[in-house]
Tab-separated table of N, CA and C in Angstrom:
chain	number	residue	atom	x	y	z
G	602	UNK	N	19.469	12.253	-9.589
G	602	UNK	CA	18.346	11.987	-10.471
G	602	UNK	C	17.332	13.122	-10.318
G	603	UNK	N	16.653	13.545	-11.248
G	603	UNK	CA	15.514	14.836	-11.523
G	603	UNK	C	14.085	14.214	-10.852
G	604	UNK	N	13.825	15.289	-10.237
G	604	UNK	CA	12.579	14.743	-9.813
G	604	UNK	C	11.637	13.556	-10.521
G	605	UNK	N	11.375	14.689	-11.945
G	605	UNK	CA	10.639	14.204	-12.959
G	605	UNK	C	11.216	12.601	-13.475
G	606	UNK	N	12.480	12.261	-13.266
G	606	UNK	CA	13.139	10.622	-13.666
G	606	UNK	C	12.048	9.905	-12.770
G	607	UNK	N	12.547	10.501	-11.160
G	607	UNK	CA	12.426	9.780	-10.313
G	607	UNK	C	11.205	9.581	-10.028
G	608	UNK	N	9.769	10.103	-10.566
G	608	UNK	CA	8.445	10.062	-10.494
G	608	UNK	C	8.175	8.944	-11.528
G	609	UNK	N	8.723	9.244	-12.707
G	609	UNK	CA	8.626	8.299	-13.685
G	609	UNK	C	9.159	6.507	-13.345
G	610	UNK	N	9.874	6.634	-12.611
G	610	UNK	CA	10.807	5.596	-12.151
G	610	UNK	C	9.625	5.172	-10.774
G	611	UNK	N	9.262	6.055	-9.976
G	611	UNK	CA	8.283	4.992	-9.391
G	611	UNK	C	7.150	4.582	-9.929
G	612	UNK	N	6.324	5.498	-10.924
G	612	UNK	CA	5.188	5.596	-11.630
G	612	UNK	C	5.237	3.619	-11.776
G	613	UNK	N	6.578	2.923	-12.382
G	613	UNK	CA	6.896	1.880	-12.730
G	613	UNK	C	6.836	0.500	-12.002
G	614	UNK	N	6.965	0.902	-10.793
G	614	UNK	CA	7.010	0.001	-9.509
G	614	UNK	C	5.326	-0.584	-9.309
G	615	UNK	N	5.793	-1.542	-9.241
G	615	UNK	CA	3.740	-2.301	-8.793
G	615	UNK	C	3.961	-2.319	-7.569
G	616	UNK	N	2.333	-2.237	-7.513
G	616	UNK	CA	1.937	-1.668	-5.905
G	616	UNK	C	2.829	-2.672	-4.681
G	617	UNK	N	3.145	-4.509	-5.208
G	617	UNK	CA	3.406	-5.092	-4.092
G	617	UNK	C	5.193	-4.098	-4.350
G	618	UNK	N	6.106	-4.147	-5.359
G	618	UNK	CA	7.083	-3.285	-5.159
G	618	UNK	C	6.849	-1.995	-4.022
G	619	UNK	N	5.916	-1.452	-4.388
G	619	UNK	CA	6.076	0.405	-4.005
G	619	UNK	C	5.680	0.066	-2.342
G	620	UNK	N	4.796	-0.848	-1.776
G	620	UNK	CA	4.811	-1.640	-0.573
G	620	UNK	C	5.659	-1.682	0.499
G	621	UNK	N	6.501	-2.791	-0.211
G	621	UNK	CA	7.742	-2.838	0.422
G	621	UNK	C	9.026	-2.577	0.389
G	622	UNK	N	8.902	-1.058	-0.652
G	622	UNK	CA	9.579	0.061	-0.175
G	622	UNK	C	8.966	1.067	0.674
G	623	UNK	N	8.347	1.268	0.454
G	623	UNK	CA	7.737	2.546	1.679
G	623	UNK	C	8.072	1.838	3.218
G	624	UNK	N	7.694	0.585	3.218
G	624	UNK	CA	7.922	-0.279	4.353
G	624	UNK	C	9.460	-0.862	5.155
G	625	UNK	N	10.110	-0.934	4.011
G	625	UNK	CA	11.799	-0.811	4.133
G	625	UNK	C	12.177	0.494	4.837
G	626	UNK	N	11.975	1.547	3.864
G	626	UNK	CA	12.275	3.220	4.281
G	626	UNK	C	11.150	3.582	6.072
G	627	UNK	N	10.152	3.343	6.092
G	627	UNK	CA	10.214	3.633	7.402
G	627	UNK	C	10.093	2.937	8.315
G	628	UNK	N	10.666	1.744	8.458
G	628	UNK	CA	10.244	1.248	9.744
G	628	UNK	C	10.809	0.982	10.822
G	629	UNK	N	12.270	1.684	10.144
G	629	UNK	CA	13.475	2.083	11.194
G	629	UNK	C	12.926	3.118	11.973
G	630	UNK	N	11.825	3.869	11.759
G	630	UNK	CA	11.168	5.226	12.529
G	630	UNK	C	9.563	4.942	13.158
G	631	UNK	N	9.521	3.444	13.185
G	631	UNK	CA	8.175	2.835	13.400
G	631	UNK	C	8.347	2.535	15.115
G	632	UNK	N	7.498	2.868	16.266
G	632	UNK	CA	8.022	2.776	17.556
G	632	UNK	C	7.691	1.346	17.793
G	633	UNK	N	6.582	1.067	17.539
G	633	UNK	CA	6.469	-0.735	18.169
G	633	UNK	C	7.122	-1.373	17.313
G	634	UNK	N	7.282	-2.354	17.623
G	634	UNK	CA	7.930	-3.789	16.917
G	634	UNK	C	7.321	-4.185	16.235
G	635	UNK	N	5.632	-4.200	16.235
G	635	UNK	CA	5.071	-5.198	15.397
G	635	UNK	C	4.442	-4.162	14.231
G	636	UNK	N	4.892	-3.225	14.319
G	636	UNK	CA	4.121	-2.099	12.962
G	636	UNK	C	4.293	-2.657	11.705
G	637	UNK	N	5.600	-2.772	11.568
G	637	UNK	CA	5.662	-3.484	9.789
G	637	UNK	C	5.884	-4.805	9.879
G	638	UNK	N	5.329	-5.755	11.221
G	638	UNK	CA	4.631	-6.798	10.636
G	638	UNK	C	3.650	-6.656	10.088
G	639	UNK	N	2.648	-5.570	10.815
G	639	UNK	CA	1.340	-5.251	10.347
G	639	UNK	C	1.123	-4.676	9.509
G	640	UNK	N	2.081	-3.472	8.394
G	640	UNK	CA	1.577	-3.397	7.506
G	640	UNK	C	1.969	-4.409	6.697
G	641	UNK	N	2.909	-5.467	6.495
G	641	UNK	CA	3.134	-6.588	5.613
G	641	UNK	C	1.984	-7.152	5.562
G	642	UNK	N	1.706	-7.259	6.830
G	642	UNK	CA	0.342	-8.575	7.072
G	642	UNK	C	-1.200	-7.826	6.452
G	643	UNK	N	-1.110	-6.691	6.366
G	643	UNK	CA	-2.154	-6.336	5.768
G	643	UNK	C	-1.873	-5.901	4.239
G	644	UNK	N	-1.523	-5.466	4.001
G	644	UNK	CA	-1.189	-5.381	2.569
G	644	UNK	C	-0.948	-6.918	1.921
G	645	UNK	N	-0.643	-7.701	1.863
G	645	UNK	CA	-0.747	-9.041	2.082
G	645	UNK	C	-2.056	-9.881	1.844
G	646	UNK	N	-2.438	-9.676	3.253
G	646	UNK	CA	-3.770	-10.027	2.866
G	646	UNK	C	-5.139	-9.412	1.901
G	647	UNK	N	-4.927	-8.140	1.610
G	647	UNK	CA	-6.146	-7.450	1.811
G	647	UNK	C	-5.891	-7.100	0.176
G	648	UNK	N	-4.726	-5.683	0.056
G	648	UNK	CA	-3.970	-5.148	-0.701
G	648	UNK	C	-3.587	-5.866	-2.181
G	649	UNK	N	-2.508	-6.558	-2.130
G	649	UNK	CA	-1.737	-7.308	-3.067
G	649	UNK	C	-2.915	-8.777	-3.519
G	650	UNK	N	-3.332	-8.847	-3.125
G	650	UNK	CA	-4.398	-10.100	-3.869
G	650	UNK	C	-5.176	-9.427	-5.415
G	651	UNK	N	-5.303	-7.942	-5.294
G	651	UNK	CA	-6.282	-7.045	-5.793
G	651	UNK	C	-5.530	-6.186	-6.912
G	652	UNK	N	-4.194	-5.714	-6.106
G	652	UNK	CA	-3.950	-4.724	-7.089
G	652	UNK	C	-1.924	-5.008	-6.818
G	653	UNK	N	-1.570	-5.702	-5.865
G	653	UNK	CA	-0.272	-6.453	-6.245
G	653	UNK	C	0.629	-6.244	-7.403
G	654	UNK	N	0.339	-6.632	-8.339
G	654	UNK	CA	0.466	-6.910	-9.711
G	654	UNK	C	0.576	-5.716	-10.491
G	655	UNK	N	-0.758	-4.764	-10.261
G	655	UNK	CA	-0.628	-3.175	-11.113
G	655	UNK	C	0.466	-2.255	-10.954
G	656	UNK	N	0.824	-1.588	-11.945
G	656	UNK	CA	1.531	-0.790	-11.347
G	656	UNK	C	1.073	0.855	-11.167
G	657	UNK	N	1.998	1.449	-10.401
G	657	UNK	CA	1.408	2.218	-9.151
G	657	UNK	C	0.550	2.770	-9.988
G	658	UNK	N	0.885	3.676	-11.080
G	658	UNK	CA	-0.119	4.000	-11.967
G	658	UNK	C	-0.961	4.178	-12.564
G	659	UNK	N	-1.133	2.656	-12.814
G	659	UNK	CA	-2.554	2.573	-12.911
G	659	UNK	C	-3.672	2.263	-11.921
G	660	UNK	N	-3.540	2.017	-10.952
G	660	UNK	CA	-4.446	1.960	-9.731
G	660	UNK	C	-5.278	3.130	-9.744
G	661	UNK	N	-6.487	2.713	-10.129
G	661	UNK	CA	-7.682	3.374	-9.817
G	661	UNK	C	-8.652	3.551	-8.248
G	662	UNK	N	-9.489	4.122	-8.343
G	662	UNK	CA	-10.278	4.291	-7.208
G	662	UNK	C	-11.135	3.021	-7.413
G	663	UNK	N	-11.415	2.876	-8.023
G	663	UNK	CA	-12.401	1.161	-8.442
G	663	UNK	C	-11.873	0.727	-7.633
G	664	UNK	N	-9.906	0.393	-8.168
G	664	UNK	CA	-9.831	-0.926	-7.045
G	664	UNK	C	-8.913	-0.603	-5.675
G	665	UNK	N	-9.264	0.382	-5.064
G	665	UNK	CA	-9.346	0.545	-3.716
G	665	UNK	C	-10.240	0.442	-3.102
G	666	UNK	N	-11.924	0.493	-3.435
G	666	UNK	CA	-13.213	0.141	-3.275
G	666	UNK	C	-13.650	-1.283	-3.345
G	667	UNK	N	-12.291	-1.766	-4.070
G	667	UNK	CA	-12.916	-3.155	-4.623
G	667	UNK	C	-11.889	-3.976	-3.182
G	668	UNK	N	-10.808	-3.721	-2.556
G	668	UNK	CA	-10.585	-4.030	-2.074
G	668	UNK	C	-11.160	-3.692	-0.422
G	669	UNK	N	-11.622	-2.451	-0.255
G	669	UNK	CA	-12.015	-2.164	0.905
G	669	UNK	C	-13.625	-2.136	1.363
G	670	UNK	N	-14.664	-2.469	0.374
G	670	UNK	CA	-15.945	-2.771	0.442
G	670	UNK	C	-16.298	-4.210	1.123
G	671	UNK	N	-15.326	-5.475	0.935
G	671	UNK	CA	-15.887	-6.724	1.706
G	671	UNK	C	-15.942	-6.452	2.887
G	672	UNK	N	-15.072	-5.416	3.641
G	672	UNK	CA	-14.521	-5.719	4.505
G	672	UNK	C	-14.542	-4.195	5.634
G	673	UNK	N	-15.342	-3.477	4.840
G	673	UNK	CA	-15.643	-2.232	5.741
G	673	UNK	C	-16.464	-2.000	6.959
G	674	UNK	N	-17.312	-2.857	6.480
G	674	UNK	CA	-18.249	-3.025	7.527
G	674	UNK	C	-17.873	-4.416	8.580
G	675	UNK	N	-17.812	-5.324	8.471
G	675	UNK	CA	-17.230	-6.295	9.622
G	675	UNK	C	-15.981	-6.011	10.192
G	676	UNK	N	-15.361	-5.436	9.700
G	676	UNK	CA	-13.564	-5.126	10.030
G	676	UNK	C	-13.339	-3.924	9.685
G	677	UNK	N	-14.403	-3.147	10.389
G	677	UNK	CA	-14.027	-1.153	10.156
G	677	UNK	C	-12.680	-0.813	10.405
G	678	UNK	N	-11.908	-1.330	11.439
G	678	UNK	CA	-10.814	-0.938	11.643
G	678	UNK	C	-9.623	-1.474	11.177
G	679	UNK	N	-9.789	-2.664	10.552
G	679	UNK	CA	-8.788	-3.211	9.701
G	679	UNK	C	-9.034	-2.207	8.261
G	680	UNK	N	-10.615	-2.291	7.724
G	680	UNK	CA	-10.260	-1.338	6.198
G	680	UNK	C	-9.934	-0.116	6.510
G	681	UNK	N	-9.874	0.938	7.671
G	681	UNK	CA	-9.531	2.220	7.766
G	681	UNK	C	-7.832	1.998	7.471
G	682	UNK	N	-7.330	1.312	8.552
G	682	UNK	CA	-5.759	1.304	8.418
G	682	UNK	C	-5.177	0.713	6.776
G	683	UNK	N	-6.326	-0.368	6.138
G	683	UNK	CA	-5.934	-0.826	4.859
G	683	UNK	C	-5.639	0.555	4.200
G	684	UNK	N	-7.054	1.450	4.109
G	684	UNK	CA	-7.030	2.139	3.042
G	684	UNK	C	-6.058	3.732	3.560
G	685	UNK	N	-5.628	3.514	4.997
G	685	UNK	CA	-4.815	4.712	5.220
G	685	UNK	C	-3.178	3.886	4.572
G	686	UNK	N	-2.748	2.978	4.840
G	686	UNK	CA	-1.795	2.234	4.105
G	686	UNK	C	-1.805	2.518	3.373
G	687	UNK	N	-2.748	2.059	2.511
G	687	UNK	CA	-2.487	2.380	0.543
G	687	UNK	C	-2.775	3.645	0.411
G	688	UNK	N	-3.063	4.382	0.958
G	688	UNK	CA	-2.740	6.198	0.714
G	688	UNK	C	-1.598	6.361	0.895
G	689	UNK	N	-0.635	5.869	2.148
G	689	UNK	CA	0.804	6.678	1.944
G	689	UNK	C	1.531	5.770	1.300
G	690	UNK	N	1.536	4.750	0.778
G	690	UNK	CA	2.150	4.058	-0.201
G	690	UNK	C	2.115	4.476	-1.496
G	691	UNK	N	0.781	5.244	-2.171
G	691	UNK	CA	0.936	5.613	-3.347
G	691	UNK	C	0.939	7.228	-3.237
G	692	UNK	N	1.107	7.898	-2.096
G	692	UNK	CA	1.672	9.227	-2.037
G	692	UNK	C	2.751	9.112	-2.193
């Protein structure tokens, strides 16, 4: 498949899809055990309530803000890893 298919072909995938593929593909290379519980469990909670549904595409910066503003300040270190998650998920 051509790059260009295969961009188009994920362009298609919604975010909870593109998720738990990125999450499938590495977590055979993940050293603890509980890593891709944790990104399930956060994307899950945080992630897919918000933008789940969209696909990868259209995800704006709005709603990465919209998901990581309740929760930046009481749970700094849960929204850092949220919003480092949803960076290599939609890289």
């Amino acid at each position: 498949m051509r790059a260009a298919s295969k961009r188009k072909t994920a362009l298609r995938l919604t975010f909870k899809e593109a998720a738990a593929l990125y999450i499938e593909t590495h977590e055979a290379g993940w050293t603890g055990k509980r890593t891709a519980h944790d990104w399930r469990q956060t994307m899950r909670d945080y992630a897919e309530p918000v933008i789940g549904a969209f696909d990868v595409a259209d995800i704006e910066t709005d709603h990465i803000v919209s998901i990581l503003k309740p929760i930046w300040t009481g749970k700094h270190k849960t929204a850092r890893n949220v919003r480092s998650r949803i960076e290599n998920i939609l890289d």
